[in-house]
Amino acid sequence: MGDLQEKGGATMPEFMDVHTGMAGITSEGLLEAHNADLAIQDDEKVNFKHAWADPQSGMVFCLSEAPDADAVQKIHQRAGHPADNIYEVPVQAE
Amino acid sequence: MGDLQEKGGATMPEFMDVHTGMAGITSEGLLEAHNADLAIQDDEKVNFKHAWADPQSGMVFCLSEAPDADAVQKIHQRAGHPADNIYEVPVQAE
């Protein structure tokens, strides 16, 4: 059976953000973009944890911990790839 | 710096699927839905690894390993919650 994971208390909120229009993205391209986020994420107390990309559809999903969605977007914008949507994901299961 | 994660070779492909219209989803509701997937996932050789939900927007994201996207959808459909979109995510970084 799966486990309930409820984020709360002292932990930082988690966010899933979505980028579209990245068709053809390569492993090297994703890593370069991700590293551009990592290099400046501390400025907004963001922690980008994982990124998943589908080169066919051009969808990219990024999981992060951050104070709020604005902080996530500020880093993505400064790194040159603003997210299309950012969702707080306090309800999780695994 | 982040690490490159390229899925290939003998490993199973990974998929991120997206459900919409789940506004108000609770931790208990997500766990119940996730457990309904886990209970039958072996029938299609799917391994649902994590689910993230945003009760405000109603978005749910599920990460899985599976032979193909059809296998993911078959399990979600049988469990009563077909995905709106399923994306193969061979390109990853963390």
PDB file of C-alpha atoms in Angstrom:
ATOM      1  CA  MET A   1       0.000   0.000   0.000  1.00  0.00           C
ATOM      2  CA  GLY A   2       1.129   3.531  -0.610  1.00  0.00           C
ATOM      3  CA  ASP A   3       2.199   5.973   2.022  1.00  0.00           C
ATOM      4  CA  LEU A   4       0.561   9.249   2.848  1.00  0.00           C
ATOM      5  CA  GLN A   5       2.875  12.229   2.597  1.00  0.00           C
ATOM      6  CA  GLU A   6       1.395  15.403   3.951  1.00  0.00           C
ATOM      7  CA  LYS A   7       3.704  18.377   3.838  1.00  0.00           C
ATOM      8  CA  GLY A   8       3.230  20.784   6.663  1.00  0.00           C
ATOM      9  CA  GLY A   9       4.716  22.184   9.830  1.00  0.00           C
ATOM     10  CA  ALA A  10       8.284  23.382   9.498  1.00  0.00           C
ATOM     11  CA  THR A  11       8.942  21.941   6.056  1.00  0.00           C
ATOM     12  CA  MET A  12       9.073  24.181   3.011  1.00  0.00           C
ATOM     13  CA  PRO A  13       6.128  23.976   0.584  1.00  0.00           C
ATOM     14  CA  GLU A  14       6.736  21.985  -2.597  1.00  0.00           C
ATOM     15  CA  PHE A  15       5.853  23.061  -6.117  1.00  0.00           C
ATOM     16  CA  MET A  16       5.488  21.385  -9.502  1.00  0.00           C
ATOM     17  CA  ASP A  17       6.017  23.820 -12.332  1.00  0.00           C
ATOM     18  CA  VAL A  18       5.337  23.192 -15.991  1.00  0.00           C
ATOM     19  CA  HIS A  19       7.063  24.508 -19.103  1.00  0.00           C
ATOM     20  CA  THR A  20       5.641  24.031 -22.578  1.00  0.00           C
ATOM     21  CA  GLY A  21       7.182  24.578 -25.991  1.00  0.00           C
ATOM     22  CA  MET A  22      10.425  22.715 -25.271  1.00  0.00           C
ATOM     23  CA  ALA A  23      10.075  20.168 -28.093  1.00  0.00           C
ATOM     24  CA  GLY A  24      13.384  18.623 -29.043  1.00  0.00           C
ATOM     25  CA  ILE A  25      15.010  19.331 -25.673  1.00  0.00           C
ATOM     26  CA  THR A  26      18.123  17.215 -25.150  1.00  0.00           C
ATOM     27  CA  SER A  27      19.663  15.866 -21.954  1.00  0.00           C
ATOM     28  CA  GLU A  28      22.436  18.434 -22.295  1.00  0.00           C
ATOM     29  CA  GLY A  29      19.935  21.251 -22.837  1.00  0.00           C
ATOM     30  CA  LEU A  30      17.897  20.269 -19.799  1.00  0.00           C
ATOM     31  CA  LEU A  31      20.995  19.971 -17.637  1.00  0.00           C
ATOM     32  CA  GLU A  32      22.225  23.379 -18.769  1.00  0.00           C
ATOM     33  CA  ALA A  33      18.842  24.963 -17.958  1.00  0.00           C
ATOM     34  CA  HIS A  34      18.640  23.132 -14.617  1.00  0.00           C
ATOM     35  CA  ASN A  35      22.155  24.183 -13.662  1.00  0.00           C
ATOM     36  CA  ALA A  36      21.282  27.810 -14.492  1.00  0.00           C
ATOM     37  CA  ASP A  37      18.498  27.510 -11.890  1.00  0.00           C
ATOM     38  CA  LEU A  38      20.721  25.798  -9.317  1.00  0.00           C
ATOM     39  CA  ALA A  39      23.387  28.485  -9.655  1.00  0.00           C
ATOM     40  CA  ILE A  40      21.041  31.225  -8.402  1.00  0.00           C
ATOM     41  CA  GLN A  41      18.296  29.376  -6.505  1.00  0.00           C
ATOM     42  CA  ASP A  42      19.710  30.274  -3.086  1.00  0.00           C
ATOM     43  CA  ASP A  43      18.891  33.930  -3.763  1.00  0.00           C
ATOM     44  CA  GLU A  44      15.195  33.079  -3.316  1.00  0.00           C
ATOM     45  CA  LYS A  45      15.625  30.111  -0.934  1.00  0.00           C
ATOM     46  CA  VAL A  46      14.458  27.724  -3.676  1.00  0.00           C
ATOM     47  CA  ASN A  47      15.642  24.114  -3.956  1.00  0.00           C
ATOM     48  CA  PHE A  48      15.043  22.580  -7.384  1.00  0.00           C
ATOM     49  CA  LYS A  49      14.919  18.844  -6.755  1.00  0.00           C
ATOM     50  CA  HIS A  50      14.226  17.181 -10.110  1.00  0.00           C
ATOM     51  CA  ALA A  51      13.270  17.979 -13.694  1.00  0.00           C
ATOM     52  CA  TRP A  52      11.537  15.665 -16.187  1.00  0.00           C
ATOM     53  CA  ALA A  53      11.298  16.440 -19.891  1.00  0.00           C
ATOM     54  CA  ASP A  54       9.400  14.993 -22.834  1.00  0.00           C
ATOM     55  CA  PRO A  55      11.222  16.024 -26.029  1.00  0.00           C
ATOM     56  CA  GLN A  56       8.263  14.936 -28.171  1.00  0.00           C
ATOM     57  CA  SER A  57       5.552  17.111 -26.623  1.00  0.00           C
ATOM     58  CA  GLY A  58       7.933  19.774 -25.336  1.00  0.00           C
ATOM     59  CA  MET A  59       6.635  19.505 -21.757  1.00  0.00           C
ATOM     60  CA  VAL A  60       9.048  19.991 -18.853  1.00  0.00           C
ATOM     61  CA  PHE A  61       8.090  19.416 -15.201  1.00  0.00           C
ATOM     62  CA  CYS A  62      10.211  20.774 -12.326  1.00  0.00           C
ATOM     63  CA  LEU A  63       9.810  19.815  -8.668  1.00  0.00           C
ATOM     64  CA  SER A  64      11.041  22.307  -6.085  1.00  0.00           C
ATOM     65  CA  GLU A  65      10.867  23.396  -2.484  1.00  0.00           C
ATOM     66  CA  ALA A  66      10.406  27.138  -2.059  1.00  0.00           C
ATOM     67  CA  PRO A  67       8.879  29.779   0.196  1.00  0.00           C
ATOM     68  CA  ASP A  68       6.192  30.436  -2.430  1.00  0.00           C
ATOM     69  CA  ALA A  69       5.450  30.167  -6.168  1.00  0.00           C
ATOM     70  CA  ASP A  70       6.780  33.669  -6.839  1.00  0.00           C
ATOM     71  CA  ALA A  71      10.212  32.608  -5.630  1.00  0.00           C
ATOM     72  CA  VAL A  72      10.193  29.670  -8.062  1.00  0.00           C
ATOM     73  CA  GLN A  73       9.194  31.926 -10.940  1.00  0.00           C
ATOM     74  CA  LYS A  74      11.796  34.573 -10.083  1.00  0.00           C
ATOM     75  CA  ILE A  75      14.591  32.008 -10.416  1.00  0.00           C
ATOM     76  CA  HIS A  76      13.174  30.495 -13.611  1.00  0.00           C
ATOM     77  CA  GLN A  77      12.762  33.970 -15.130  1.00  0.00           C
ATOM     78  CA  ARG A  78      16.282  35.092 -14.226  1.00  0.00           C
ATOM     79  CA  ALA A  79      17.632  31.826 -15.670  1.00  0.00           C
ATOM     80  CA  GLY A  80      15.841  32.621 -18.932  1.00  0.00           C
ATOM     81  CA  HIS A  81      13.041  30.051 -18.898  1.00  0.00           C
ATOM     82  CA  PRO A  82       9.903  31.268 -17.081  1.00  0.00           C
ATOM     83  CA  ALA A  83       7.392  28.554 -16.186  1.00  0.00           C
ATOM     84  CA  ASP A  84       3.993  28.486 -17.860  1.00  0.00           C
ATOM     85  CA  ASN A  85       2.304  27.322 -14.665  1.00  0.00           C
ATOM     86  CA  ILE A  86       3.383  26.694 -11.082  1.00  0.00           C
ATOM     87  CA  TYR A  87       1.321  24.491  -8.771  1.00  0.00           C
ATOM     88  CA  GLU A  88       1.780  24.063  -5.031  1.00  0.00           C
ATOM     89  CA  VAL A  89       1.568  20.326  -4.294  1.00  0.00           C
ATOM     90  CA  PRO A  90       0.939  19.885  -0.556  1.00  0.00           C
ATOM     91  CA  VAL A  91      -0.851  16.561  -1.057  1.00  0.00           C
ATOM     92  CA  GLN A  92       1.391  13.665  -2.027  1.00  0.00           C
ATOM     93  CA  ALA A  93       1.460   9.869  -2.016  1.00  0.00           C
ATOM     94  CA  GLU A  94       4.006   7.250  -2.881  1.00  0.00           C
TER      95      GLU A  94
ATOM     96  CA  MET B   1      25.869  21.302 -10.277  1.00  0.00           C
ATOM     97  CA  GLY B   2      23.045  19.019 -11.261  1.00  0.00           C
ATOM     98  CA  ASP B   3      23.372  15.523 -12.534  1.00  0.00           C
ATOM     99  CA  LEU B   4      22.332  14.239 -15.903  1.00  0.00           C
ATOM    100  CA  GLN B   5      19.901  11.353 -15.807  1.00  0.00           C
ATOM    101  CA  GLU B   6      19.307   9.713 -19.122  1.00  0.00           C
ATOM    102  CA  LYS B   7      16.996   6.758 -19.046  1.00  0.00           C
ATOM    103  CA  GLY B   8      17.792   4.083 -21.540  1.00  0.00           C
ATOM    104  CA  GLY B   9      19.128   0.610 -22.032  1.00  0.00           C
ATOM    105  CA  ALA B  10      17.484  -2.010 -19.901  1.00  0.00           C
ATOM    106  CA  THR B  11      15.553   0.358 -17.652  1.00  0.00           C
ATOM    107  CA  MET B  12      11.824   0.845 -18.069  1.00  0.00           C
ATOM    108  CA  PRO B  13      10.640   4.138 -19.591  1.00  0.00           C
ATOM    109  CA  GLU B  14       9.278   6.708 -17.153  1.00  0.00           C
ATOM    110  CA  PHE B  15       6.068   8.690 -17.558  1.00  0.00           C
ATOM    111  CA  MET B  16       4.538  11.781 -15.995  1.00  0.00           C
ATOM    112  CA  ASP B  17       0.789  11.791 -16.285  1.00  0.00           C
ATOM    113  CA  VAL B  18      -1.513  14.670 -15.515  1.00  0.00           C
ATOM    114  CA  HIS B  19      -5.055  14.715 -14.161  1.00  0.00           C
ATOM    115  CA  THR B  20      -7.175  17.849 -14.082  1.00  0.00           C
ATOM    116  CA  GLY B  21     -10.447  18.597 -12.336  1.00  0.00           C
ATOM    117  CA  MET B  22      -9.404  17.243  -8.922  1.00  0.00           C
ATOM    118  CA  ALA B  23      -9.978  20.493  -7.014  1.00  0.00           C
ATOM    119  CA  GLY B  24     -10.432  19.896  -3.301  1.00  0.00           C
ATOM    120  CA  ILE B  25      -8.582  16.569  -3.318  1.00  0.00           C
ATOM    121  CA  THR B  26      -7.528  15.545   0.183  1.00  0.00           C
ATOM    122  CA  SER B  27      -4.554  13.495   1.327  1.00  0.00           C
ATOM    123  CA  GLU B  28      -6.911  10.626   2.077  1.00  0.00           C
ATOM    124  CA  GLY B  29      -8.530  10.919  -1.378  1.00  0.00           C
ATOM    125  CA  LEU B  30      -5.181  10.902  -3.154  1.00  0.00           C
ATOM    126  CA  LEU B  31      -3.945   7.944  -1.138  1.00  0.00           C
ATOM    127  CA  GLU B  32      -7.125   6.004  -1.867  1.00  0.00           C
ATOM    128  CA  ALA B  33      -6.772   6.707  -5.607  1.00  0.00           C
ATOM    129  CA  HIS B  34      -3.050   5.890  -5.558  1.00  0.00           C
ATOM    130  CA  ASN B  35      -3.645   2.632  -3.690  1.00  0.00           C
ATOM    131  CA  ALA B  36      -6.286   1.666  -6.252  1.00  0.00           C
ATOM    132  CA  ASP B  37      -3.554   1.992  -8.894  1.00  0.00           C
ATOM    133  CA  LEU B  38      -0.976   0.094  -6.833  1.00  0.00           C
ATOM    134  CA  ALA B  39      -3.384  -2.777  -6.255  1.00  0.00           C
ATOM    135  CA  ILE B  40      -3.623  -3.608  -9.975  1.00  0.00           C
ATOM    136  CA  GLN B  41      -0.480  -2.038 -11.507  1.00  0.00           C
ATOM    137  CA  ASP B  42       1.345  -5.379 -11.805  1.00  0.00           C
ATOM    138  CA  ASP B  43      -1.232  -6.492 -14.391  1.00  0.00           C
ATOM    139  CA  GLU B  44       0.351  -4.052 -16.865  1.00  0.00           C
ATOM    140  CA  LYS B  45       3.910  -4.074 -15.419  1.00  0.00           C
ATOM    141  CA  VAL B  46       3.453  -0.461 -14.228  1.00  0.00           C
ATOM    142  CA  ASN B  47       5.180   0.960 -11.146  1.00  0.00           C
ATOM    143  CA  PHE B  48       3.569   4.127  -9.846  1.00  0.00           C
ATOM    144  CA  LYS B  49       6.331   5.911  -7.932  1.00  0.00           C
ATOM    145  CA  HIS B  50       4.902   9.186  -6.654  1.00  0.00           C
ATOM    146  CA  ALA B  51       1.833  11.409  -6.937  1.00  0.00           C
ATOM    147  CA  TRP B  52       1.642  15.163  -6.289  1.00  0.00           C
ATOM    148  CA  ALA B  53      -1.649  17.040  -5.986  1.00  0.00           C
ATOM    149  CA  ASP B  54      -2.675  20.692  -5.871  1.00  0.00           C
ATOM    150  CA  PRO B  55      -6.127  20.876  -4.251  1.00  0.00           C
ATOM    151  CA  GLN B  56      -6.549  24.496  -5.354  1.00  0.00           C
ATOM    152  CA  SER B  57      -6.116  24.038  -9.105  1.00  0.00           C
ATOM    153  CA  GLY B  58      -7.207  20.407  -9.153  1.00  0.00           C
ATOM    154  CA  MET B  59      -4.022  19.261 -10.896  1.00  0.00           C
ATOM    155  CA  VAL B  60      -2.546  15.844 -10.056  1.00  0.00           C
ATOM    156  CA  PHE B  61       0.818  14.609 -11.391  1.00  0.00           C
ATOM    157  CA  CYS B  62       1.801  10.925 -11.273  1.00  0.00           C
ATOM    158  CA  LEU B  63       5.285   9.566 -11.972  1.00  0.00           C
ATOM    159  CA  SER B  64       5.537   5.961 -13.112  1.00  0.00           C
ATOM    160  CA  GLU B  65       7.690   3.369 -14.813  1.00  0.00           C
ATOM    161  CA  ALA B  66       5.851   1.369 -17.442  1.00  0.00           C
ATOM    162  CA  PRO B  67       6.297  -0.479 -20.736  1.00  0.00           C
ATOM    163  CA  ASP B  68       4.401   2.318 -22.524  1.00  0.00           C
ATOM    164  CA  ALA B  69       1.832   5.084 -21.986  1.00  0.00           C
ATOM    165  CA  ASP B  70      -1.062   2.764 -22.823  1.00  0.00           C
ATOM    166  CA  ALA B  71      -0.162   0.568 -19.852  1.00  0.00           C
ATOM    167  CA  VAL B  72      -0.270   3.599 -17.539  1.00  0.00           C
ATOM    168  CA  GLN B  73      -3.654   4.635 -18.888  1.00  0.00           C
ATOM    169  CA  LYS B  74      -5.099   1.111 -18.637  1.00  0.00           C
ATOM    170  CA  ILE B  75      -4.358   1.034 -14.910  1.00  0.00           C
ATOM    171  CA  HIS B  76      -5.648   4.565 -14.292  1.00  0.00           C
ATOM    172  CA  GLN B  77      -8.815   3.794 -16.250  1.00  0.00           C
ATOM    173  CA  ARG B  78      -9.489   0.537 -14.410  1.00  0.00           C
ATOM    174  CA  ALA B  79      -8.906   2.347 -11.110  1.00  0.00           C
ATOM    175  CA  GLY B  80     -11.544   4.881 -12.132  1.00  0.00           C
ATOM    176  CA  HIS B  81      -9.423   7.959 -12.824  1.00  0.00           C
ATOM    177  CA  PRO B  82      -8.133   8.131 -16.418  1.00  0.00           C
ATOM    178  CA  ALA B  83      -5.308  10.612 -16.989  1.00  0.00           C
ATOM    179  CA  ASP B  84      -5.898  13.682 -19.153  1.00  0.00           C
ATOM    180  CA  ASN B  85      -2.385  13.468 -20.594  1.00  0.00           C
ATOM    181  CA  ILE B  86       0.547  11.070 -20.310  1.00  0.00           C
ATOM    182  CA  TYR B  87       4.061  12.184 -21.224  1.00  0.00           C
ATOM    183  CA  GLU B  88       7.124   9.964 -21.576  1.00  0.00           C
ATOM    184  CA  VAL B  89       9.985  11.703 -19.756  1.00  0.00           C
ATOM    185  CA  PRO B  90      13.272  10.143 -20.946  1.00  0.00           C
ATOM    186  CA  VAL B  91      15.239  13.346 -20.272  1.00  0.00           C
ATOM    187  CA  GLN B  92      15.808  14.152 -16.601  1.00  0.00           C
ATOM    188  CA  ALA B  93      18.069  16.175 -14.357  1.00  0.00           C
ATOM    189  CA  GLU B  94      18.474  16.576 -10.622  1.00  0.00           C
TER     190      GLU B  94
END
